mmCIF file of C-alpha atoms in Angstrom:
data_model
loop_
_atom_site.group_PDB
_atom_site.id
_atom_site.type_symbol
_atom_site.label_atom_id
_atom_site.label_comp_id
_atom_site.label_asym_id
_atom_site.label_seq_id
_atom_site.Cartn_x
_atom_site.Cartn_y
_atom_site.Cartn_z
ATOM 1 C CA MET A 1 114.665 70.542 107.903
ATOM 2 C CA ALA A 2 113.931 69.699 104.269
ATOM 3 C CA THR A 3 114.901 72.377 101.770
ATOM 4 C CA THR A 4 113.449 73.197 98.367
ATOM 5 C CA THR A 5 116.042 74.594 95.944
ATOM 6 C CA TRP A 6 115.845 77.857 94.023
ATOM 7 C CA ASP A 7 115.547 75.929 90.736
ATOM 8 C CA THR A 8 112.069 74.829 91.813
ATOM 9 C CA LEU A 9 110.841 78.371 91.174
ATOM 10 C CA LEU A 10 112.332 78.674 87.673
ATOM 11 C CA PRO A 11 109.087 77.416 86.015
ATOM 12 C CA TYR A 12 107.318 80.392 87.621
ATOM 13 C CA VAL A 13 109.867 82.841 86.197
ATOM 14 C CA LEU A 14 111.334 81.650 82.883
ATOM 15 C CA PRO A 15 108.079 81.478 80.863
ATOM 16 C CA ILE A 16 107.155 85.002 81.986
ATOM 17 C CA VAL A 17 110.599 86.578 81.499
ATOM 18 C CA ARG A 18 111.585 85.175 78.108
ATOM 19 C CA ASN A 19 115.236 84.779 77.145
ATOM 20 C CA VAL A 20 116.550 85.540 80.632
ATOM 21 C CA PRO A 21 119.550 83.316 81.463
ATOM 22 C CA LYS A 22 118.793 80.751 84.198
ATOM 23 C CA ILE A 23 121.652 82.029 86.383
ATOM 24 C CA VAL A 24 120.240 85.582 86.290
ATOM 25 C CA ALA A 25 116.748 84.295 87.109
ATOM 26 C CA THR A 26 118.096 82.137 89.939
ATOM 27 C CA ASN A 27 119.983 85.096 91.433
ATOM 28 C CA GLU A 28 116.823 87.219 91.370
ATOM 29 C CA ILE A 29 114.805 84.397 92.982
ATOM 30 C CA LYS A 30 117.363 84.265 95.797
ATOM 31 C CA SER A 31 117.287 88.054 96.137
ATOM 32 C CA ALA A 32 113.471 88.081 96.261
ATOM 33 C CA ALA A 33 113.523 85.311 98.904
ATOM 34 C CA LYS A 34 115.906 87.345 101.068
ATOM 35 C CA ALA A 35 113.708 90.433 100.778
ATOM 36 C CA PHE A 36 110.565 88.399 101.457
ATOM 37 C CA CYS A 37 111.989 86.826 104.616
ATOM 38 C CA GLU A 38 113.572 90.046 105.961
ATOM 39 C CA ARG A 39 110.434 92.096 105.490
ATOM 40 C CA SER A 40 107.777 89.540 106.431
ATOM 41 C CA LEU A 41 109.655 87.875 109.328
ATOM 42 C CA PHE A 42 107.731 84.726 108.389
ATOM 43 C CA TRP A 43 110.581 82.222 108.664
ATOM 44 C CA ARG A 44 110.759 81.630 112.417
ATOM 45 C CA GLU A 45 112.781 79.174 114.462
ATOM 46 C CA THR A 46 113.426 78.456 118.111
ATOM 47 C CA LEU A 47 117.182 77.896 118.257
ATOM 48 C CA ASP A 48 119.113 75.454 120.409
ATOM 49 C CA THR A 49 119.488 76.507 124.049
ATOM 50 C CA LEU A 50 122.140 79.160 124.600
ATOM 51 C CA VAL A 51 124.525 78.613 127.511
ATOM 52 C CA PHE A 52 126.265 81.501 129.235
ATOM 53 C CA PRO A 53 129.029 80.112 131.484
ATOM 54 C CA GLU A 54 129.818 81.915 134.723
ATOM 55 C CA GLY A 55 131.456 85.253 133.935
ATOM 56 C CA ILE A 56 130.738 85.074 130.159
ATOM 57 C CA SER A 57 128.082 87.358 128.719
ATOM 58 C CA ILE A 58 128.209 86.268 125.053
ATOM 59 C CA ALA A 59 126.647 83.179 123.483
ATOM 60 C CA GLU A 60 126.658 82.222 119.830
ATOM 61 C CA MET A 61 123.349 81.378 118.177
ATOM 62 C CA GLU A 62 123.379 78.186 116.122
ATOM 63 C CA VAL A 63 121.177 78.848 113.111
ATOM 64 C CA PRO A 64 120.174 76.304 110.477
ATOM 65 C CA ARG A 65 122.657 75.866 107.628
ATOM 66 C CA GLY A 66 122.082 78.462 104.918
ATOM 67 C CA ALA A 67 120.254 80.890 107.215
ATOM 68 C CA ILE A 68 121.018 84.243 108.819
ATOM 69 C CA VAL A 69 119.218 85.833 111.777
ATOM 70 C CA CYS A 70 117.439 88.973 110.643
ATOM 71 C CA LYS A 71 115.616 89.646 113.930
ATOM 72 C CA VAL A 72 115.429 88.283 117.451
ATOM 73 C CA ILE A 73 111.731 87.839 118.185
ATOM 74 C CA SER A 74 112.092 86.913 121.848
ATOM 75 C CA PHE A 75 114.785 85.898 124.302
ATOM 76 C CA LYS A 76 114.178 84.195 127.641
ATOM 77 C CA LEU A 77 116.952 83.748 130.175
ATOM 78 C CA GLU A 78 116.228 81.088 132.785
ATOM 79 C CA GLY A 79 112.576 81.255 131.682
ATOM 80 C CA VAL A 80 112.255 85.028 132.131
ATOM 81 C CA GLU A 81 111.531 87.198 129.070
ATOM 82 C CA LYS A 82 114.301 89.755 128.523
ATOM 83 C CA VAL A 83 113.985 93.191 126.940
ATOM 84 C CA PRO A 84 116.269 94.015 123.992
ATOM 85 C CA ASP A 85 118.737 96.875 124.583
ATOM 86 C CA VAL A 86 117.884 96.759 128.298
ATOM 87 C CA HIS A 87 118.938 93.210 129.201
ATOM 88 C CA TYR A 88 120.720 92.124 126.006
ATOM 89 C CA THR A 89 121.787 93.072 122.499
ATOM 90 C CA ALA A 90 121.893 90.819 119.486
ATOM 91 C CA THR A 91 123.917 90.528 116.317
ATOM 92 C CA THR A 92 123.191 88.145 113.458
ATOM 93 C CA SER A 93 125.177 85.486 115.310
ATOM 94 C CA GLU A 94 125.350 86.319 119.048
ATOM 95 C CA ILE A 95 123.313 87.298 122.075
ATOM 96 C CA ILE A 96 125.243 89.621 124.393
ATOM 97 C CA LEU A 97 123.963 90.079 127.924
ATOM 98 C CA VAL A 98 124.220 93.539 129.475
ATOM 99 C CA ASP A 99 125.071 92.038 132.862
ATOM 100 C CA THR A 100 127.683 89.300 133.152
ATOM 101 C CA PRO A 101 126.115 86.256 134.846
ATOM 102 C CA PRO A 102 127.542 85.337 138.279
ATOM 103 C CA ARG A 103 126.769 81.653 137.556
ATOM 104 C CA GLN A 104 126.068 79.554 134.468
ATOM 105 C CA VAL A 105 122.675 80.405 132.969
ATOM 106 C CA SER A 106 120.826 79.298 129.851
ATOM 107 C CA GLY A 107 118.436 80.980 127.503
ATOM 108 C CA VAL A 108 116.043 80.285 124.666
ATOM 109 C CA VAL A 109 115.851 82.532 121.643
ATOM 110 C CA ASP A 110 113.181 82.735 118.946
ATOM 111 C CA VAL A 111 114.387 84.356 115.741
ATOM 112 C CA ALA A 112 113.244 85.353 112.280
ATOM 113 C CA LEU A 113 115.582 84.103 109.573
ATOM 114 C CA ARG A 114 116.454 84.866 105.975
ATOM 115 C CA PRO A 115 118.482 82.861 103.473
ATOM 116 C CA ALA A 116 122.233 83.422 103.540
ATOM 117 C CA THR A 117 124.143 84.212 100.360
ATOM 118 C CA SER A 118 125.343 80.602 100.334
ATOM 119 C CA ALA A 119 121.813 79.183 100.702
ATOM 120 C CA THR A 120 120.645 76.711 98.083
ATOM 121 C CA GLY A 121 116.952 77.173 98.874
ATOM 122 C CA LEU A 122 114.320 77.657 101.566
ATOM 123 C CA PRO A 123 112.526 75.270 103.928
ATOM 124 C CA ASP A 124 109.817 73.280 102.145
ATOM 125 C CA ILE A 125 107.029 74.762 104.259
ATOM 126 C CA ILE A 126 107.924 78.317 103.191
ATOM 127 C CA MET A 127 108.422 77.415 99.519
ATOM 128 C CA GLU A 128 105.114 75.548 99.477
ATOM 129 C CA GLU A 129 103.151 78.484 100.858
ATOM 130 C CA TRP A 130 105.060 81.455 99.439
ATOM 131 C CA GLY A 131 107.205 80.180 96.555
ATOM 132 C CA ASP A 132 105.023 81.510 93.758
ATOM 133 C CA ASP A 133 104.898 84.914 95.491
ATOM 134 C CA ILE A 134 108.686 84.958 95.848
ATOM 135 C CA ALA A 135 108.854 84.170 92.126
ATOM 136 C CA LYS A 136 106.700 87.254 91.467
ATOM 137 C CA GLY A 137 109.301 89.345 93.289
ATOM 138 C CA ALA A 138 111.995 87.882 91.028
ATOM 139 C CA VAL A 139 109.873 88.572 87.916
ATOM 140 C CA ALA A 140 109.357 92.176 89.052
ATOM 141 C CA GLN A 141 113.114 92.675 89.437
ATOM 142 C CA LEU A 142 113.920 91.029 86.117
ATOM 143 C CA LYS A 143 111.291 92.974 84.172
ATOM 144 C CA SER A 144 112.576 96.235 85.661
ATOM 145 C CA MET A 145 116.090 95.731 84.220
ATOM 146 C CA ALA A 146 116.235 98.639 81.792
ATOM 147 C CA GLY A 147 118.163 97.887 78.613
ATOM 148 C CA SER A 148 117.558 94.130 78.770
ATOM 149 C CA GLU A 149 115.501 92.394 76.088
ATOM 150 C CA TRP A 150 112.998 91.311 78.771
ATOM 151 C CA PHE A 151 112.446 94.846 80.133
ATOM 152 C CA ASP A 152 108.717 95.429 80.720
ATOM 153 C CA ALA A 153 107.848 98.325 83.046
ATOM 154 C CA ALA A 154 104.134 97.467 83.228
ATOM 155 C CA GLY A 155 104.843 93.790 83.939
ATOM 156 C CA ALA A 156 107.391 94.787 86.564
ATOM 157 C CA GLN A 157 104.850 97.017 88.298
ATOM 158 C CA VAL A 158 102.112 94.353 88.372
ATOM 159 C CA ASN A 159 104.458 91.698 89.762
ATOM 160 C CA HIS A 160 105.954 94.159 92.267
ATOM 161 C CA GLU A 161 102.490 94.941 93.641
ATOM 162 C CA LEU A 162 101.666 91.221 93.928
ATOM 163 C CA PHE A 163 104.972 90.607 95.722
ATOM 164 C CA GLU A 164 104.360 93.515 98.129
ATOM 165 C CA GLN A 165 100.880 92.177 98.896
ATOM 166 C CA ALA A 166 102.332 88.728 99.645
ATOM 167 C CA VAL A 167 104.964 90.232 101.972
ATOM 168 C CA ALA A 168 102.219 92.097 103.848
ATOM 169 C CA ASN A 169 100.082 88.942 104.097
ATOM 170 C CA ALA A 170 103.015 86.845 105.356
ATOM 171 C CA ARG A 171 103.957 89.513 107.897
ATOM 172 C CA ARG A 172 100.386 89.611 109.151
ATOM 173 C CA LYS A 173 100.347 85.800 109.485
ATOM 174 C CA ALA A 174 103.650 85.907 111.356
ATOM 175 C CA LEU A 175 102.375 88.578 113.750
ATOM 176 C CA VAL A 176 99.196 86.666 114.598
ATOM 177 C CA GLY A 177 101.159 83.498 115.206
ATOM 178 C CA LEU A 178 100.546 81.463 112.065
ATOM 179 C CA ALA A 179 104.188 81.312 110.992
ATOM 180 C CA PRO A 180 106.345 78.251 111.706
ATOM 181 C CA LYS A 181 107.600 78.200 115.325
ATOM 182 C CA ASN A 182 105.085 80.914 116.074
ATOM 183 C CA LEU A 183 105.451 83.792 118.469
ATOM 184 C CA GLN A 184 103.306 83.145 121.511
ATOM 185 C CA VAL A 185 102.071 86.073 123.538
ATOM 186 C CA ALA A 186 100.470 85.839 126.948
ATOM 187 C CA PRO A 187 97.067 87.556 127.107
ATOM 188 C CA LEU A 188 97.025 90.918 128.869
ATOM 189 C CA ARG A 189 94.378 91.318 131.563
ATOM 190 C CA LEU A 190 92.729 94.713 131.197
ATOM 191 C CA TRP A 191 90.932 94.906 134.553
#
């Protein structure tokens, strides 16, 4: 998976927030990207198959480098959809089955991800579509830093509203299945 670095968004931030050090701007870009991904659930991946050996009810999820699981979207064990908190629980790194399997079984998990603290950027597809909106979140945070020479309450508010609108739009796209590795839902027959 190709990754676009945080520095790519600096041209969207530095001219708007004058005199801010690059390191401060970069940190706020990363923070805005985390918030964007956690709240929109737009960054989706189907992870490598999980294997639960006989008698073992825990399997570790292998996420892409620089990513953290923020939500399990779906989990299928031997092709059967499982219900969270009924059939399994999840942490940011493991799936834990409620019942220990009597034989080796495998499962597929779809997750929403966010950048880890150590991340150097986001996948190209997300940066291409949402990078300028993530930059607006960083600008909002920077302009709301009271006492700094770049403090601008009105500018912070405008950029915050634009960022919030982008998060809502991305979340809507993710829910209707337009996010990468989309969530597929079987139609429900009503009669």
